[in-house]
XYZ file of C-alpha atoms in Angstrom:
99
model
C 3.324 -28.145 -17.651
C 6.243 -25.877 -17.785
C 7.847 -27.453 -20.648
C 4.522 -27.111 -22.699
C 4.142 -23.512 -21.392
C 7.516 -22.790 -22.774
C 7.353 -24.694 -25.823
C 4.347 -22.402 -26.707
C 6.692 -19.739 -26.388
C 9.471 -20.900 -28.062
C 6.848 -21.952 -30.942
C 5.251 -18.159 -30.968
C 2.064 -20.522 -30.875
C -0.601 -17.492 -31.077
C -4.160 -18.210 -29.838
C -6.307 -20.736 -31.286
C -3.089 -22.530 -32.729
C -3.134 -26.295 -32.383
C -0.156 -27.696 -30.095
C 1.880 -30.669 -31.037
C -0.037 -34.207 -30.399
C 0.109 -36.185 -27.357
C 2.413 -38.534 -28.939
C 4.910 -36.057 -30.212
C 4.960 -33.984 -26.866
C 5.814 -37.519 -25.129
C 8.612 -38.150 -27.398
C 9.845 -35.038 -27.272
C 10.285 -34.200 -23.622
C 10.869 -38.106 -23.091
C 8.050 -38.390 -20.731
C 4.907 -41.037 -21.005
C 1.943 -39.923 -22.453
C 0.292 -40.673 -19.553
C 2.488 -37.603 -18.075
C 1.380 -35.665 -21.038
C -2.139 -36.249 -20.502
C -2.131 -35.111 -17.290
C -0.230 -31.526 -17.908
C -2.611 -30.947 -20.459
C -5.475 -31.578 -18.268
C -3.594 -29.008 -15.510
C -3.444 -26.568 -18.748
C -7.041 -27.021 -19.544
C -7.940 -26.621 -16.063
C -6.203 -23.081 -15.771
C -7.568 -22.487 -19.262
C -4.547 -22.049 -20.936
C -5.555 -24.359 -23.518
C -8.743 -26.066 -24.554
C -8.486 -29.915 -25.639
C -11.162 -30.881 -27.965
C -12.203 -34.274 -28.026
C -10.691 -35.925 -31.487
C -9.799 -32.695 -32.382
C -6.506 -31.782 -30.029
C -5.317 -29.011 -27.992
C -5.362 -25.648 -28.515
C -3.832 -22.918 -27.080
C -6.486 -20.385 -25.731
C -7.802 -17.890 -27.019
C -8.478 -15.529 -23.731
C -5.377 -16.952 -22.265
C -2.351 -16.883 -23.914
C -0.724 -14.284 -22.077
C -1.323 -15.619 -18.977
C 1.347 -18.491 -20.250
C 4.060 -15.684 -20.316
C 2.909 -14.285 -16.848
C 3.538 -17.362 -15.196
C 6.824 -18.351 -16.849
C 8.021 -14.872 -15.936
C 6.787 -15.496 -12.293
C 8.618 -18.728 -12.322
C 11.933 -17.403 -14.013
C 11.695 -14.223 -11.069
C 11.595 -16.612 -8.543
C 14.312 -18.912 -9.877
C 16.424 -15.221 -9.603
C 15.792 -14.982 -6.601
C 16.968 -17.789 -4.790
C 20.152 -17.802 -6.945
C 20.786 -14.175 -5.820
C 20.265 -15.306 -2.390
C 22.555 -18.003 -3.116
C 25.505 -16.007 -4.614
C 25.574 -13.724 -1.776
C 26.127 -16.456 0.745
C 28.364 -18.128 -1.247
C 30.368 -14.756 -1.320
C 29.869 -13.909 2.254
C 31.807 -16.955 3.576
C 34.306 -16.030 1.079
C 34.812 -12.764 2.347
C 34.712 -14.052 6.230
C 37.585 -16.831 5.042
C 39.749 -14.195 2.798
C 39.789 -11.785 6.013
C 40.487 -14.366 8.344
């Protein structure tokens, strides 16, 4: 679902804009299509997209922003920990270059 959510980005898909095909998604993140499937069906659920039978999926028209909100959530949270991280990381530093 991520990888979709950014691809939209990357693509500046804007609303109503038809993503890439089930096939072409699986090939292109080297996933089944079976995992495709079922992102897509996560995405329609949170109605980021809508997936019309025979006709594909499309990015939402009431949601597209909400694809950027949660990316940035994600990306905030990533920060996070790796701040958390670094400071450990440099705290036993510290303790071992005073010792």
């Amino acid at each position: 679902m991520e990888q979709i959510n950014l691809l939209c980005l990357e693509q500046n898909l804007q609303p109503g804009d038809r993503l890439p095909s089930e096939r072409d998604l699986a090939s292109l993140f080297g996933v089944s299509r079976n995992s495709i499937r079922e992102a897509l069906k996560d995405l329609e659920r949170k109605e980021f997209i809508e997936i019309r039978q025979g006709g594909g999926s499309f990015l939402s028209t009431t949601k597209r922003d909400l694809l950027g909100n949660e990316l940035r959530t994600h990306i905030d949270k990533a920060k996070a920990i790796l701040i958390d991280e670094m400071l450990e990381l440099r705290r036993a530093f510290e303790v071992e270059a005073a010792f």
